[in-house]
Structures are given as structure tokens and as C-alpha cells.
CSV table of C-alpha atoms and ligand atoms in Angstrom, one decimal:
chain,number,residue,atom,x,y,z
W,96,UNK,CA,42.2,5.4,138.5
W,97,UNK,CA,42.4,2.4,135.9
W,98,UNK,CA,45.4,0.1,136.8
W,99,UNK,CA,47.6,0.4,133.6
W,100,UNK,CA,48.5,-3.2,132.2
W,101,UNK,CA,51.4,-1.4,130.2
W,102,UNK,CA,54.8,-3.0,130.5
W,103,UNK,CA,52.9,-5.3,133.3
W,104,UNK,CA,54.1,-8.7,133.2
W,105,UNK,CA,50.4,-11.1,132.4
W,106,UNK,CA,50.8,-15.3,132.7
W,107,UNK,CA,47.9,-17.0,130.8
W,108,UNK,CA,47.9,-20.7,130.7
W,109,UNK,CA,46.4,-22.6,127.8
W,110,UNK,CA,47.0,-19.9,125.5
W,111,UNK,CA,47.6,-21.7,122.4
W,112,UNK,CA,43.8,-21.5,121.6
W,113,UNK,CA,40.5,-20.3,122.1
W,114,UNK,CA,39.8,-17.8,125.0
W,115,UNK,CA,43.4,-18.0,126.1
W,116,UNK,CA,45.1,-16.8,122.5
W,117,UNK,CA,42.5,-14.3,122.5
W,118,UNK,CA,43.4,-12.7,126.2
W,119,UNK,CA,46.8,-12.9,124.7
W,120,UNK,CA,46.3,-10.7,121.9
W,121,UNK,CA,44.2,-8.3,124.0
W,122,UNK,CA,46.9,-7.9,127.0
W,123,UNK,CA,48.9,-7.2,124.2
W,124,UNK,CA,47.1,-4.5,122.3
W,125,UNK,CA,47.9,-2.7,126.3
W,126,UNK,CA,51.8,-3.3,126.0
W,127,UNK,CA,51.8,-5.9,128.4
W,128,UNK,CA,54.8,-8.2,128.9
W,129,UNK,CA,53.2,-12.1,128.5
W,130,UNK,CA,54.0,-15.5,129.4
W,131,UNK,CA,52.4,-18.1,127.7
W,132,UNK,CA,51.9,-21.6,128.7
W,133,UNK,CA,50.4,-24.8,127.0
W,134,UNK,CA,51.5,-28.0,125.9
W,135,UNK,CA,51.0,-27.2,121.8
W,136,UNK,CA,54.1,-25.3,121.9
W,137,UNK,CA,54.5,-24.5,118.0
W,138,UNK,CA,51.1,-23.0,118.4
W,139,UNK,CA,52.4,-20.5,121.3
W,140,UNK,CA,54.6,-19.6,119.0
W,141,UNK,CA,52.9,-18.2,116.5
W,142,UNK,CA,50.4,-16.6,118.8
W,143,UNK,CA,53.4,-14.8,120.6
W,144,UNK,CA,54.3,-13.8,117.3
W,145,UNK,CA,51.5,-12.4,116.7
W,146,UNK,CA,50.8,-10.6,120.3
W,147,UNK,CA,53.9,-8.7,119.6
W,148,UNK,CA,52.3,-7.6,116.1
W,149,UNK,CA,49.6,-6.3,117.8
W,150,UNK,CA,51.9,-4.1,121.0
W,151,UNK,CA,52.9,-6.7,123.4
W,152,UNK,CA,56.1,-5.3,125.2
W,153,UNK,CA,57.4,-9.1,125.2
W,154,UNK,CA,55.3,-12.8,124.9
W,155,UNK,CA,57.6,-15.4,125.8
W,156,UNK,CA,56.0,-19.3,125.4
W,157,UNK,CA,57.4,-22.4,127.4
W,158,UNK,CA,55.6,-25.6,127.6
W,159,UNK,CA,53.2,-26.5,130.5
W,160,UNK,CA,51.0,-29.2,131.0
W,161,UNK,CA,48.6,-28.0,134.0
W,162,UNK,CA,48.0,-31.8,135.1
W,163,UNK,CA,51.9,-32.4,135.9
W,164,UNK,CA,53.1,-30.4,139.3
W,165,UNK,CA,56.4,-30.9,137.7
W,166,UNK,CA,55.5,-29.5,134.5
W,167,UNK,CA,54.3,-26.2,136.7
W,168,UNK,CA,57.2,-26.1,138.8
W,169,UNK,CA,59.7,-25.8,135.7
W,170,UNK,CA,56.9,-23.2,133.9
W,171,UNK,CA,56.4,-21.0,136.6
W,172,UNK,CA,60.4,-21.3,137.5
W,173,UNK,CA,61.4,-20.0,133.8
W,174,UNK,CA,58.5,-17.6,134.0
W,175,UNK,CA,59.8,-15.9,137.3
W,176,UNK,CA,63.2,-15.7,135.3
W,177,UNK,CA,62.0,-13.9,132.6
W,178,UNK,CA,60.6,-11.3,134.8
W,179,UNK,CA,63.7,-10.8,137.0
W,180,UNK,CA,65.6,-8.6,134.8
W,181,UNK,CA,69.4,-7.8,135.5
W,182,UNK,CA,69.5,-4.6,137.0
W,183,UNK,CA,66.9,-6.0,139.7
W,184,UNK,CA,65.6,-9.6,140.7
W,185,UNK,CA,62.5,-8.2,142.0
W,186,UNK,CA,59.9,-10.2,140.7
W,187,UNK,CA,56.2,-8.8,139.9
W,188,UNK,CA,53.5,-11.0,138.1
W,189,UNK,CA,50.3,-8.0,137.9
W,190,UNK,CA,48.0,-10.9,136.2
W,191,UNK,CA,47.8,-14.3,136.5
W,192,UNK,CA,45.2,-16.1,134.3
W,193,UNK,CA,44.0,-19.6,135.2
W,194,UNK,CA,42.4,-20.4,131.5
W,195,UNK,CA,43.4,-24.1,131.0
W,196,UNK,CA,40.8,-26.4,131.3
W,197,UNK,CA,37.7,-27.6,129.1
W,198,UNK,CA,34.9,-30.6,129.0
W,199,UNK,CA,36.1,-34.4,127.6
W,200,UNK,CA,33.0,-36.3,126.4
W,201,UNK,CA,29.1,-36.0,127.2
W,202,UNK,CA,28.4,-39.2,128.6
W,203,UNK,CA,25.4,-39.9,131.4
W,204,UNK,CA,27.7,-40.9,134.4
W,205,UNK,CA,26.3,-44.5,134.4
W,206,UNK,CA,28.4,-44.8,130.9
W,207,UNK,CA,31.2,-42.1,131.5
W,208,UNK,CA,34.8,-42.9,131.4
W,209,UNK,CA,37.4,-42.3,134.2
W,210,UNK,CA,39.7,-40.7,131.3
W,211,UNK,CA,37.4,-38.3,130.9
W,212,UNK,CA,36.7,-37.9,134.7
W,213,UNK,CA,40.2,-37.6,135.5
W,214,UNK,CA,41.3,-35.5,132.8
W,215,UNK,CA,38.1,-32.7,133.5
W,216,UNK,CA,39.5,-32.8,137.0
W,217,UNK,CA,43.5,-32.6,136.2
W,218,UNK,CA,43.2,-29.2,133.9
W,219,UNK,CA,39.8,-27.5,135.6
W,220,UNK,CA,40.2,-28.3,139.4
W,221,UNK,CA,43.9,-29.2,139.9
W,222,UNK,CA,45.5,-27.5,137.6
W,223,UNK,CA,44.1,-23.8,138.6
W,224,UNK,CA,45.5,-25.2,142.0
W,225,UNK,CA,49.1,-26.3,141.2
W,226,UNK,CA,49.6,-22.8,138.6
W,227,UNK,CA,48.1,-20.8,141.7
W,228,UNK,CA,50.4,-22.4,144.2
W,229,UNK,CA,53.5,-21.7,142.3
W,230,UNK,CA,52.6,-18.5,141.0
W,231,UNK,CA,51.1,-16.8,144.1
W,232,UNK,CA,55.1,-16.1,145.3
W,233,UNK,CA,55.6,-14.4,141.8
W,234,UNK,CA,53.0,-11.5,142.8
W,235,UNK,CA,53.7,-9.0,145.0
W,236,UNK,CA,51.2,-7.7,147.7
W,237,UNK,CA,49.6,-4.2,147.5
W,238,UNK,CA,50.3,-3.6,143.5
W,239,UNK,CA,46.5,-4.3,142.0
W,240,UNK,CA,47.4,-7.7,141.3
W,241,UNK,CA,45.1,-9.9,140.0
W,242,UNK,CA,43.9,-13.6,139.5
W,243,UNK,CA,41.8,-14.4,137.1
W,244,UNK,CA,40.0,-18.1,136.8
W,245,UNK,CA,38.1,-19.0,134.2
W,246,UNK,CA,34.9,-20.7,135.6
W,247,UNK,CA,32.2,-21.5,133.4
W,248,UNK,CA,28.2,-21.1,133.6
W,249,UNK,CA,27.7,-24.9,134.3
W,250,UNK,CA,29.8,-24.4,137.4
W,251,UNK,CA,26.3,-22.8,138.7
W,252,UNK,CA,24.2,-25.1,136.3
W,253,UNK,CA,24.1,-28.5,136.2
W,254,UNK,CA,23.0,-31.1,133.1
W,255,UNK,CA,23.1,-34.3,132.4
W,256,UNK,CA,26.1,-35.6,130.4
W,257,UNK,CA,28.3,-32.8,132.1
W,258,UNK,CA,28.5,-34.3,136.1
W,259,UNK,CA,32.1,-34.3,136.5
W,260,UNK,CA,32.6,-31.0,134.1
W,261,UNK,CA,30.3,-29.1,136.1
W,262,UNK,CA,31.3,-30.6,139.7
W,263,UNK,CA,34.9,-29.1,138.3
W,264,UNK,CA,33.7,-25.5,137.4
W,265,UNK,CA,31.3,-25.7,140.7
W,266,UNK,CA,35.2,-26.4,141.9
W,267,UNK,CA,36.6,-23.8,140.1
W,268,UNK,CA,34.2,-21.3,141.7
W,269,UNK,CA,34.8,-22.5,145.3
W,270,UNK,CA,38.3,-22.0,144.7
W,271,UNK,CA,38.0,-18.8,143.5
W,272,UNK,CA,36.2,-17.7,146.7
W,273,UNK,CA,38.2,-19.2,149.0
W,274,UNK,CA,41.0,-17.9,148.0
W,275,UNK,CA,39.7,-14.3,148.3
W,276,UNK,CA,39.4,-15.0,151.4
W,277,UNK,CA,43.1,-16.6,152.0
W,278,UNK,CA,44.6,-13.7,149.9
W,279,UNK,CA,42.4,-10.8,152.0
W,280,UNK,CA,45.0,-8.1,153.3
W,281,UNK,CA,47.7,-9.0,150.8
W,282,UNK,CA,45.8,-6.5,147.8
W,283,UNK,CA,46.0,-9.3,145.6
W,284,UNK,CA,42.6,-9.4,143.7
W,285,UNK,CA,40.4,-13.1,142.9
W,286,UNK,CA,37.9,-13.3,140.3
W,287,UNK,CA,36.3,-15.7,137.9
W,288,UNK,CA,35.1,-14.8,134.8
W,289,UNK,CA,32.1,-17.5,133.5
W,290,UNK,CA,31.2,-18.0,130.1
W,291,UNK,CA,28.1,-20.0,128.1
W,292,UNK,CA,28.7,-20.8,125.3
W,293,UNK,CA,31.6,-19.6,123.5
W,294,UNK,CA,32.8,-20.8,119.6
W,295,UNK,CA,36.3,-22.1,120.3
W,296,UNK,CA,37.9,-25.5,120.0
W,297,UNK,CA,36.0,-26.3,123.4
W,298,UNK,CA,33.7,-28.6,121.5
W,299,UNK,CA,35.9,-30.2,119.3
W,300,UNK,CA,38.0,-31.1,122.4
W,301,UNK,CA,34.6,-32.4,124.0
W,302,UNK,CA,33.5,-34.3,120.9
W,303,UNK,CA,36.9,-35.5,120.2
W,304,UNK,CA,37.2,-34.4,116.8
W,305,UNK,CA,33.7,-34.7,116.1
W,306,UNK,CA,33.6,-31.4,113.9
W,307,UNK,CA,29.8,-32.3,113.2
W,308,UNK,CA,29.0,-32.9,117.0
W,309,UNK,CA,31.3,-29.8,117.7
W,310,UNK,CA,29.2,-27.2,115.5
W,311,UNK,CA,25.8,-28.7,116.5
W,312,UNK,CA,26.3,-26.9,119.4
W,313,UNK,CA,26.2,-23.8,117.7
W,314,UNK,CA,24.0,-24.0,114.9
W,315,UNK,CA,21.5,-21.6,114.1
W,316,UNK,CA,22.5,-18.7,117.5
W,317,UNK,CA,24.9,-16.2,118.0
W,318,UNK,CA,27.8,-17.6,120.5
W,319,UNK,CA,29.9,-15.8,122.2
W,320,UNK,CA,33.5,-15.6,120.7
W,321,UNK,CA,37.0,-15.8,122.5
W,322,UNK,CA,37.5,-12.0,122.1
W,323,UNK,CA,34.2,-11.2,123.9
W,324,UNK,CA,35.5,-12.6,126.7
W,325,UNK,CA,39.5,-11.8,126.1
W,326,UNK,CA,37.6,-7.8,126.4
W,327,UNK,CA,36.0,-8.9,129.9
W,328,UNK,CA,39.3,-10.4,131.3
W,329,UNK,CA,41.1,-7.0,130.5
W,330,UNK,CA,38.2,-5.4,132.1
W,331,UNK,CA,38.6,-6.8,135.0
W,332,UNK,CA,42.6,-6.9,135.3
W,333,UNK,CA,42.4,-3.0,134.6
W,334,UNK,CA,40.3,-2.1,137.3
W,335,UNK,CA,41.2,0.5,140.0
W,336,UNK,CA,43.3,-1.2,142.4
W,337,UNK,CA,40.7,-1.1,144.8
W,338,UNK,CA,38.3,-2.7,143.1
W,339,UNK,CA,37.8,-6.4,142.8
W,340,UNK,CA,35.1,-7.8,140.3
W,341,UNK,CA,34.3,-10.8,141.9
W,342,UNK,CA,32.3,-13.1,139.4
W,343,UNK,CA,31.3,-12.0,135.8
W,344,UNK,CA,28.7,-14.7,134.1
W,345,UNK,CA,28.3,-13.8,130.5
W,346,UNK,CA,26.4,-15.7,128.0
W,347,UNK,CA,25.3,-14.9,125.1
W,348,UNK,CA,22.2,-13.3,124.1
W,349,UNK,CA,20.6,-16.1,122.6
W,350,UNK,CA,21.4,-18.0,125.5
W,351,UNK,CA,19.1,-18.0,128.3
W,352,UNK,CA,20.2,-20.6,130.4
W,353,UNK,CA,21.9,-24.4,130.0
W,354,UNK,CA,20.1,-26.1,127.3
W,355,UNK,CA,18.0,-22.6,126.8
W,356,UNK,CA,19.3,-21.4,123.5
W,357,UNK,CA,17.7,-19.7,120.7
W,358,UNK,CA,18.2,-20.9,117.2
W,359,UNK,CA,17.4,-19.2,113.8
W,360,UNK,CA,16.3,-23.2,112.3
W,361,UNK,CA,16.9,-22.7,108.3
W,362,UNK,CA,13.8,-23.3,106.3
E,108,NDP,P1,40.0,-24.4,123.7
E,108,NDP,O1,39.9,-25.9,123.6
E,108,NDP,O2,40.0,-23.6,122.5
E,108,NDP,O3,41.3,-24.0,124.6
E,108,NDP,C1,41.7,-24.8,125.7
E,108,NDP,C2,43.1,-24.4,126.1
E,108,NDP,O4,43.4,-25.1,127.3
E,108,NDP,C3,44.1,-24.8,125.0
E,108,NDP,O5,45.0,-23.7,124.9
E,108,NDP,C4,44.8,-26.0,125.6
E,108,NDP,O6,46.1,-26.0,125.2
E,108,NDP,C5,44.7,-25.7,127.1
E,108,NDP,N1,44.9,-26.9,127.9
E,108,NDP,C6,44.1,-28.0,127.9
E,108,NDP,N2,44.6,-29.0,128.7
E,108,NDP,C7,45.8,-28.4,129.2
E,108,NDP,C8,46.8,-28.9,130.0
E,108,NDP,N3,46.8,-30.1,130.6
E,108,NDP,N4,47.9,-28.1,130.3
E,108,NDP,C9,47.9,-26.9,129.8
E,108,NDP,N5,47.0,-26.4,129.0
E,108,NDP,C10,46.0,-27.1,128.7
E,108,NDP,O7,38.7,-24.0,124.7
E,108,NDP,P2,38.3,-22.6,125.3
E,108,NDP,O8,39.2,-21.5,124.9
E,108,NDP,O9,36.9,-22.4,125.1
E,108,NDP,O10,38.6,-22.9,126.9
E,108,NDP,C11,39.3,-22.1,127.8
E,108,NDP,C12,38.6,-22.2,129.1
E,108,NDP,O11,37.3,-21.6,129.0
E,108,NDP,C13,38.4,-23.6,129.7
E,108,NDP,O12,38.7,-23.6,131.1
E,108,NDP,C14,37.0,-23.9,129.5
E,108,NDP,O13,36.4,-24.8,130.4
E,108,NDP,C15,36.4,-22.5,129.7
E,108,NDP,N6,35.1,-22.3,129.1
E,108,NDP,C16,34.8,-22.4,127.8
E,108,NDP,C17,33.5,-22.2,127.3
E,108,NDP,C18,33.2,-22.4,125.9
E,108,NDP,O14,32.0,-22.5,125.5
E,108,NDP,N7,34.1,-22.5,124.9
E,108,NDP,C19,32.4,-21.7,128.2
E,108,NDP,C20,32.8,-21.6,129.6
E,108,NDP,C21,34.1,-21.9,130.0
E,108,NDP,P3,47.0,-27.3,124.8
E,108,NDP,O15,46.0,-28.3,124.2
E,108,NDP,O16,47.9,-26.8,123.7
E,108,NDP,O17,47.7,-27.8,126.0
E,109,8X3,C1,31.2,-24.4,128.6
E,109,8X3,C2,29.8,-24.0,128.5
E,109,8X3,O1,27.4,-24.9,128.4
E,109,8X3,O2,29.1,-26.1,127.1
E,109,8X3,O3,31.7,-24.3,129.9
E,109,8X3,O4,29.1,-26.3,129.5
E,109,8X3,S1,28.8,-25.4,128.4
């Protein structure tokens, strides 16, 4: 039977844009309960807002800034208080969504910049780390819950100008699967889900306001957008509790690979 995400209590971090405001809005259209983290908190705001619009049973925002272990500790502490509710301090996080993260720059690594380095490894690598530590007490064993990471197609592809982006999702992915192995016999579920190339603010981040850079990347194909793969993580979360999807790679279809994309060019 489908595991219900109804009244379920789902943490998504870096849910003020992109994929993670999308997962939001699609937990939400199940009437789960959500906890939103991010460090653009007025943006959490109105994307809670909206989440309850669209059937959330509550979305609740704090800030959290995945590259600050006390940042984590005080998120995941205020998120474990809005799930203990009065009558009973039992506790039960059903999904937990490792989302923060993204690429900073696309320099050859002869000319990168430890910023950029550092900050790819913080939110991608570390990050999923610290949020999964914390959380991991928050979910109980045997009640089809889930972790979901968000890997990325160049964690199994590498190109040039992406080193330490792609040594981070390659990370990410190597995480993922050794903690399915940690977390065997508790019922607690691991997956990624890996995207190419999706139309968020992921390129603007990576371009560093660089609209024109930013839609380059997209010119002339059909990306995939944040609700394509909002629809995949609620796949996967709603799966039978004895069913784990391991690793989804989705890419759009005029995507065949890295660098292998099809574009209409304009005449
Ligand atoms: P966006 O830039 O639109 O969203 C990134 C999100 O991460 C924002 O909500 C941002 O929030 C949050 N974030 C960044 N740094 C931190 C931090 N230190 N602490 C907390 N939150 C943080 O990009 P996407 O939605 O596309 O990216 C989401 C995930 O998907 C990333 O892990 C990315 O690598 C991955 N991905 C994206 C693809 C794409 O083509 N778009 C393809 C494959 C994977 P704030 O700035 O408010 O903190
Ligand atoms: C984002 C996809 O191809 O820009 O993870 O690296 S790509």
C-alpha cells in the first residue's frame, strides 16, 4: 500500500527556491505538516504561505544555513519542537529532504577559487551530513521513513569547469549509499534523486548574477523544471513502506548526457 504523506511531518532544506519551494508545494497538495529551512527567511515565508494555500496541514520556516553545525543544531532543535505536540512528545519526522546545495563558478581548477571550492563542499557534502546527523534522532524506526538527497547527474559525470561540484555530488551519492547501509534494519529508507538540467536559480547562483550566462544554459531545449522533480521526490517518499527507490537520474529529454543537449537554434 502507498505510504500516506497526510498529516506527515516533511523537513526540506533550502526551500526558499527552486526544487526545494517546489517539493514544498507538492508535499503540501498531500496535507503534509512542513518544515522549511533556508537562510532567505522572508522568502520561506511566503512559500509557507503559499503551501498552506495549496493543503499543507502546517509549514513552519526557521532560518538554517547548512554550512554552520550550529545553525543545524538550533534548526533541527525548533523543528523537533514543532513536531512534539502537547498531548505527546513523541517525535516523528516521515521525510527528510537533503535539497540545499548548488554549483559556485565554472572555472578549470588551475584558475578556480577556494570560495568557490569551499562553499560547493559546505552546502553539497557537509551540509547533507550535519542536517542528517541531527535529524536521524527525529525519525523513528519501522514507520516508512524516508531520506531523500538531492544528488545531481554530474555526481556520475564529470566536466571540466565543474571538478569540485561534481567530486561534491559524486559525495553526495556515496553518502547516500552508505548510509543505506548504516540505516539497514532500522526501516528508515535512503535515496537520491539526480537531476540534469533543471531551470531554477541554480545558474544564476553559478554565474553569480550573470542572468545572460544563467539562460545560455538553457537556450534553445526543454529543461526540466522544479516541479518535475518536486513530482519524483513525492514519488518516492510515498512508496510502500517496503520499498526503497534507491537512485532516480532524470534528465530531460533533450538532454542526452553532460554537454549532450539538444537545442532548437533560432534562424
Ligand atoms: P536554487 O539555487 O534555486 O536553490 C538552492 C537552494 O539551496 C535555495 O533554497 C538556497 O536557499 C539553498 N541553500 C544554498 N546554500 C544554503 C545554505 N548554506 N544553507 C541553507 N540553504 C542553502 O537551485 P536548485 O533548486 O536547482 O537546487 C537545489 C538542489 O538541486 C541543489 O542541491 C542542486 O545542486 C541540485 N541540482 C540542481 C540542478 C539544476 O539543474 N538546477 C540539477 C541537479 C541537481 P538560501 O539561498 O535562501 O539559503
Ligand atoms: C546541475 C546539473 O549539468 O549543470 O547539477 O551540473 S549540471
Amino acid at each position: 500500500m502507498k505510504s500516506s504523506l497526510k498529516n506527515q511531518w516533511v523537513l526540506i532544506t533550502g526551500a526558499s527556491s527552486g526544487i526545494g519551494a517546489a517539493a514544498a508545494k507538492a508535499f503540501a497538495a498531500h496535507g503534509a505538516k512542513l518544515l522549511l529551512g533556508a537562510r532567505r527567511v522572508d522568502r520561506l515565508e511566503k512559500i509557507a504561505s503559499a503551501a498552506k494555500q495549496a493543503g499543507a496541514a502546517a509549514a513552519h520556516v526557521h532560518a538554517l544555513d547548512v554550512s554552520d553545525t550550529a545553525s543545524v543544531a538550533t534548526f533541527i532543535a525548533w523543528a523537533k519542537g514543532k513536531i512534539a505536540n502537547r498531548k505527546s512528545s513523541f517525535v516523528n519526522l516521515h521525510v527528510l529532504v537533503n535539497n540545499a546545495g548548488g554549483a559556485h563558478g565554472l572555472d578549470p581548477v588551475a584558475t578556480a577559487k577556494d570560495a568557490d571550492w569551499e562553499t560547493t563542499f559546505q552546502t553539497n557534502v557537509l551540509g547533507l551530513l550535519r542536517v542528517t546527523r541531527a535529524a536521524l534522532p527525529l525519525m523513528p524506526h519501522d514507520a516508512g521513513a524516508s531520506i531523500i538527497n538531492i544528488g545531481s547527474i554530474a555526481g556520475r559525470v564529470a566536466y571540466g569547469g565543474a571538478a569540485a561540484y561534481c567530486a561534491a555530488k559524486s559525495g553526495e551519492l556515496a553518502i547516500t549509499r552508505a548510509l543505506r547501509q548504516e540505516l539497514l534494519g532500522t526501516g528508515i529508507r535512503v535515496g537520491t534523486v539526480d537531476p540534469g538540467l533543471v531551470e531554477t536559480e541554480f545558474s544564476q547562483v553559478r554565474f553569480k548574477g550573470d542572468q545572460q550566462k544563467a539562460a545560455e544554459v538553457y537556450a534553445g531545449m526543454n529543461p526540466l523544471t522544479a516541479d518535475d522533480i518536486a513530482e519524483t521526490i513525492v514519488w518516492v517518499a510515498s512508496r510502500p513502506a517496503h520499498v526503497t527507490i534507491d537512485e532516480v537520474l532524470i534528465k530531460p529529454t533533450d538532454q542526452a548526457d553532460i554537454g549532450k543537449v539538444f537545442r532548437r537554434i533560432k534562424k
